[in-house]
Amino acid sequence: MSTIEIERKFLLASDAWRLQAEQLGIAGQKMVQGYLSRDPARSVRVRIAGQSAWLTIKGISHGASRAEFEYPIPSDEAEQLLRLCEGPVINKNRYRLPIAGDDRHWEIDEFFGDNAGLLVAEIELSDEQQALPHATWLGREVTGDKRYYNSSLSQRPFCQWSARERSEHFDKH
């Protein structure tokens, strides 16, 4: 099924989101994903989250929007497809934090392996002009920064970033 994904990404200014997750009893869901294609005009991703798996095709980004096609697939097939992926797989925990008085939620990705130390918050919007909910732990927006795309992180992980790039990431302003 084709949809348009409208998503904005942010760095985290503090660990206050962890306290919120703990208070709400929200545990991170382990995810493993790899890329069969990382072409700039399209990416093809395989993801396993818990007992579920998906094949996802994403088009080129235009601002915060891009075409997305996502299909559930059997987990055993996803495991086999992960072995065909380019570069290292992405390992992360995803926390889904509800937004009070809103049907949306923040997705916080805490990366491991070659991307250890990287934390990114994402929110999906119904349109690019939709107001963002307030979160005290939200930092600098990185929506258009391709370094933070998961497909890029599978090719050039956080551990390979220069000292300058890593310090920019941790700059809370």
PDB file of N, CA, C and O in Angstrom, residues 136-171:
ATOM      1  N   THR A 136      10.199  18.750  26.412  1.00  0.00           N
ATOM      2  CA  THR A 136      11.330  19.452  27.026  1.00  0.00           C
ATOM      3  C   THR A 136      12.669  18.845  26.626  1.00  0.00           C
ATOM      4  O   THR A 136      13.677  19.532  26.632  1.00  0.00           O
ATOM      5  N   TRP A 137      12.686  17.574  26.269  1.00  0.00           N
ATOM      6  CA  TRP A 137      13.912  16.865  25.926  1.00  0.00           C
ATOM      7  C   TRP A 137      14.281  16.963  24.448  1.00  0.00           C
ATOM      8  O   TRP A 137      15.294  16.437  24.007  1.00  0.00           O
ATOM      9  N   LEU A 138      13.454  17.666  23.659  1.00  0.00           N
ATOM     10  CA  LEU A 138      13.680  17.773  22.222  1.00  0.00           C
ATOM     11  C   LEU A 138      14.801  18.754  21.922  1.00  0.00           C
ATOM     12  O   LEU A 138      14.842  19.848  22.459  1.00  0.00           O
ATOM     13  N   GLY A 139      15.718  18.357  21.050  1.00  0.00           N
ATOM     14  CA  GLY A 139      16.845  19.195  20.666  1.00  0.00           C
ATOM     15  C   GLY A 139      16.730  19.683  19.232  1.00  0.00           C
ATOM     16  O   GLY A 139      15.637  19.857  18.695  1.00  0.00           O
ATOM     17  N   ARG A 140      17.867  19.836  18.611  1.00  0.00           N
ATOM     18  CA  ARG A 140      17.980  20.400  17.255  1.00  0.00           C
ATOM     19  C   ARG A 140      17.335  19.485  16.213  1.00  0.00           C
ATOM     20  O   ARG A 140      17.455  18.264  16.274  1.00  0.00           O
ATOM     21  N   GLU A 141      16.650  20.096  15.252  1.00  0.00           N
ATOM     22  CA  GLU A 141      16.026  19.332  14.169  1.00  0.00           C
ATOM     23  C   GLU A 141      17.088  18.902  13.162  1.00  0.00           C
ATOM     24  O   GLU A 141      17.962  19.679  12.789  1.00  0.00           O
ATOM     25  N   VAL A 142      16.995  17.634  12.714  1.00  0.00           N
ATOM     26  CA  VAL A 142      17.923  17.083  11.722  1.00  0.00           C
ATOM     27  C   VAL A 142      17.158  16.417  10.570  1.00  0.00           C
ATOM     28  O   VAL A 142      17.696  15.539   9.884  1.00  0.00           O
ATOM     29  N   THR A 143      15.938  16.855  10.321  1.00  0.00           N
ATOM     30  CA  THR A 143      15.082  16.235   9.305  1.00  0.00           C
ATOM     31  C   THR A 143      15.782  16.115   7.953  1.00  0.00           C
ATOM     32  O   THR A 143      15.758  15.061   7.344  1.00  0.00           O
ATOM     33  N   GLY A 144      16.407  17.154   7.472  1.00  0.00           N
ATOM     34  CA  GLY A 144      17.020  17.116   6.142  1.00  0.00           C
ATOM     35  C   GLY A 144      18.455  16.630   6.125  1.00  0.00           C
ATOM     36  O   GLY A 144      19.069  16.547   5.067  1.00  0.00           O
ATOM     37  N   ASP A 145      19.010  16.277   7.273  1.00  0.00           N
ATOM     38  CA  ASP A 145      20.407  15.863   7.353  1.00  0.00           C
ATOM     39  C   ASP A 145      20.501  14.367   7.043  1.00  0.00           C
ATOM     40  O   ASP A 145      20.147  13.525   7.856  1.00  0.00           O
ATOM     41  N   LYS A 146      20.982  14.055   5.846  1.00  0.00           N
ATOM     42  CA  LYS A 146      21.018  12.669   5.372  1.00  0.00           C
ATOM     43  C   LYS A 146      21.876  11.754   6.248  1.00  0.00           C
ATOM     44  O   LYS A 146      21.689  10.544   6.240  1.00  0.00           O
ATOM     45  N   ARG A 147      22.819  12.307   7.008  1.00  0.00           N
ATOM     46  CA  ARG A 147      23.646  11.471   7.890  1.00  0.00           C
ATOM     47  C   ARG A 147      22.787  10.699   8.890  1.00  0.00           C
ATOM     48  O   ARG A 147      23.179   9.630   9.350  1.00  0.00           O
ATOM     49  N   TYR A 148      21.602  11.258   9.228  1.00  0.00           N
ATOM     50  CA  TYR A 148      20.734  10.643  10.233  1.00  0.00           C
ATOM     51  C   TYR A 148      19.724   9.673   9.628  1.00  0.00           C
ATOM     52  O   TYR A 148      18.941   9.076  10.357  1.00  0.00           O
ATOM     53  N   TYR A 149      19.706   9.521   8.309  1.00  0.00           N
ATOM     54  CA  TYR A 149      18.841   8.523   7.695  1.00  0.00           C
ATOM     55  C   TYR A 149      19.380   7.145   8.085  1.00  0.00           C
ATOM     56  O   TYR A 149      20.587   6.911   8.048  1.00  0.00           O
ATOM     57  N   ASN A 150      18.511   6.235   8.431  1.00  0.00           N
ATOM     58  CA  ASN A 150      18.945   4.890   8.782  1.00  0.00           C
ATOM     59  C   ASN A 150      19.720   4.242   7.633  1.00  0.00           C
ATOM     60  O   ASN A 150      20.698   3.529   7.861  1.00  0.00           O
ATOM     61  N   SER A 151      19.300   4.508   6.396  1.00  0.00           N
ATOM     62  CA  SER A 151      20.024   3.939   5.249  1.00  0.00           C
ATOM     63  C   SER A 151      21.460   4.458   5.207  1.00  0.00           C
ATOM     64  O   SER A 151      22.385   3.711   4.877  1.00  0.00           O
ATOM     65  N   SER A 152      21.669   5.716   5.565  1.00  0.00           N
ATOM     66  CA  SER A 152      23.026   6.271   5.621  1.00  0.00           C
ATOM     67  C   SER A 152      23.812   5.667   6.773  1.00  0.00           C
ATOM     68  O   SER A 152      25.011   5.390   6.642  1.00  0.00           O
ATOM     69  N   LEU A 153      23.143   5.469   7.907  1.00  0.00           N
ATOM     70  CA  LEU A 153      23.820   4.903   9.078  1.00  0.00           C
ATOM     71  C   LEU A 153      24.238   3.456   8.845  1.00  0.00           C
ATOM     72  O   LEU A 153      25.154   2.963   9.499  1.00  0.00           O
ATOM     73  N   SER A 154      23.598   2.763   7.912  1.00  0.00           N
ATOM     74  CA  SER A 154      24.006   1.400   7.590  1.00  0.00           C
ATOM     75  C   SER A 154      25.225   1.413   6.670  1.00  0.00           C
ATOM     76  O   SER A 154      25.926   0.410   6.560  1.00  0.00           O
ATOM     77  N   GLN A 155      25.466   2.533   6.040  1.00  0.00           N
ATOM     78  CA  GLN A 155      26.606   2.660   5.130  1.00  0.00           C
ATOM     79  C   GLN A 155      27.792   3.342   5.817  1.00  0.00           C
ATOM     80  O   GLN A 155      28.930   2.939   5.646  1.00  0.00           O
ATOM     81  N   ARG A 156      27.490   4.388   6.583  1.00  0.00           N
ATOM     82  CA  ARG A 156      28.518   5.140   7.317  1.00  0.00           C
ATOM     83  C   ARG A 156      28.023   5.336   8.741  1.00  0.00           C
ATOM     84  O   ARG A 156      27.408   6.343   9.081  1.00  0.00           O
ATOM     85  N   PRO A 157      28.276   4.337   9.595  1.00  0.00           N
ATOM     86  CA  PRO A 157      27.757   4.377  10.956  1.00  0.00           C
ATOM     87  C   PRO A 157      28.341   5.514  11.792  1.00  0.00           C
ATOM     88  O   PRO A 157      29.385   6.085  11.470  1.00  0.00           O
ATOM     89  N   PHE A 158      27.663   5.808  12.879  1.00  0.00           N
ATOM     90  CA  PHE A 158      28.028   6.886  13.799  1.00  0.00           C
ATOM     91  C   PHE A 158      29.475   6.755  14.279  1.00  0.00           C
ATOM     92  O   PHE A 158      30.168   7.755  14.444  1.00  0.00           O
ATOM     93  N   CYS A 159      29.959   5.534  14.465  1.00  0.00           N
ATOM     94  CA  CYS A 159      31.340   5.327  14.944  1.00  0.00           C
ATOM     95  C   CYS A 159      32.368   5.804  13.929  1.00  0.00           C
ATOM     96  O   CYS A 159      33.525   6.026  14.284  1.00  0.00           O
ATOM     97  N   GLN A 160      31.970   5.993  12.663  1.00  0.00           N
ATOM     98  CA  GLN A 160      32.894   6.453  11.623  1.00  0.00           C
ATOM     99  C   GLN A 160      32.821   7.962  11.387  1.00  0.00           C
ATOM    100  O   GLN A 160      33.562   8.489  10.555  1.00  0.00           O
ATOM    101  N   TRP A 161      31.928   8.639  12.094  1.00  0.00           N
ATOM    102  CA  TRP A 161      31.840  10.090  11.923  1.00  0.00           C
ATOM    103  C   TRP A 161      33.105  10.741  12.471  1.00  0.00           C
ATOM    104  O   TRP A 161      33.722  10.243  13.417  1.00  0.00           O
ATOM    105  N   SER A 162      33.450  11.874  11.907  1.00  0.00           N
ATOM    106  CA  SER A 162      34.621  12.608  12.384  1.00  0.00           C
ATOM    107  C   SER A 162      34.352  13.160  13.785  1.00  0.00           C
ATOM    108  O   SER A 162      33.198  13.243  14.222  1.00  0.00           O
ATOM    109  N   ALA A 163      35.417  13.561  14.460  1.00  0.00           N
ATOM    110  CA  ALA A 163      35.276  14.154  15.799  1.00  0.00           C
ATOM    111  C   ALA A 163      34.390  15.396  15.731  1.00  0.00           C
ATOM    112  O   ALA A 163      33.567  15.631  16.619  1.00  0.00           O
ATOM    113  N   ARG A 164      34.525  16.180  14.671  1.00  0.00           N
ATOM    114  CA  ARG A 164      33.699  17.385  14.508  1.00  0.00           C
ATOM    115  C   ARG A 164      32.227  17.018  14.354  1.00  0.00           C
ATOM    116  O   ARG A 164      31.360  17.605  15.008  1.00  0.00           O
ATOM    117  N   GLU A 165      31.932  16.029  13.526  1.00  0.00           N
ATOM    118  CA  GLU A 165      30.543  15.606  13.328  1.00  0.00           C
ATOM    119  C   GLU A 165      29.937  15.074  14.626  1.00  0.00           C
ATOM    120  O   GLU A 165      28.791  15.374  14.940  1.00  0.00           O
ATOM    121  N   ARG A 166      30.703  14.287  15.346  1.00  0.00           N
ATOM    122  CA  ARG A 166      30.202  13.732  16.602  1.00  0.00           C
ATOM    123  C   ARG A 166      29.957  14.837  17.623  1.00  0.00           C
ATOM    124  O   ARG A 166      28.965  14.817  18.343  1.00  0.00           O
ATOM    125  N   SER A 167      30.841  15.839  17.666  1.00  0.00           N
ATOM    126  CA  SER A 167      30.641  16.942  18.624  1.00  0.00           C
ATOM    127  C   SER A 167      29.422  17.773  18.232  1.00  0.00           C
ATOM    128  O   SER A 167      28.691  18.243  19.091  1.00  0.00           O
ATOM    129  N   GLU A 168      29.170  17.949  16.925  1.00  0.00           N
ATOM    130  CA  GLU A 168      27.960  18.656  16.470  1.00  0.00           C
ATOM    131  C   GLU A 168      26.714  17.902  16.920  1.00  0.00           C
ATOM    132  O   GLU A 168      25.723  18.504  17.299  1.00  0.00           O
ATOM    133  N   HIS A 169      26.788  16.578  16.859  1.00  0.00           N
ATOM    134  CA  HIS A 169      25.650  15.765  17.260  1.00  0.00           C
ATOM    135  C   HIS A 169      25.326  16.006  18.736  1.00  0.00           C
ATOM    136  O   HIS A 169      24.166  16.104  19.112  1.00  0.00           O
ATOM    137  N   PHE A 170      26.345  16.071  19.556  1.00  0.00           N
ATOM    138  CA  PHE A 170      26.123  16.203  20.988  1.00  0.00           C
ATOM    139  C   PHE A 170      25.926  17.651  21.436  1.00  0.00           C
ATOM    140  O   PHE A 170      25.614  17.890  22.581  1.00  0.00           O
ATOM    141  N   ASP A 171      26.093  18.616  20.499  1.00  0.00           N
ATOM    142  CA  ASP A 171      25.819  20.024  20.833  1.00  0.00           C
ATOM    143  C   ASP A 171      24.311  20.156  20.986  1.00  0.00           C
ATOM    144  O   ASP A 171      23.541  19.892  20.074  1.00  0.00           O
TER     145      ASP A 171
END
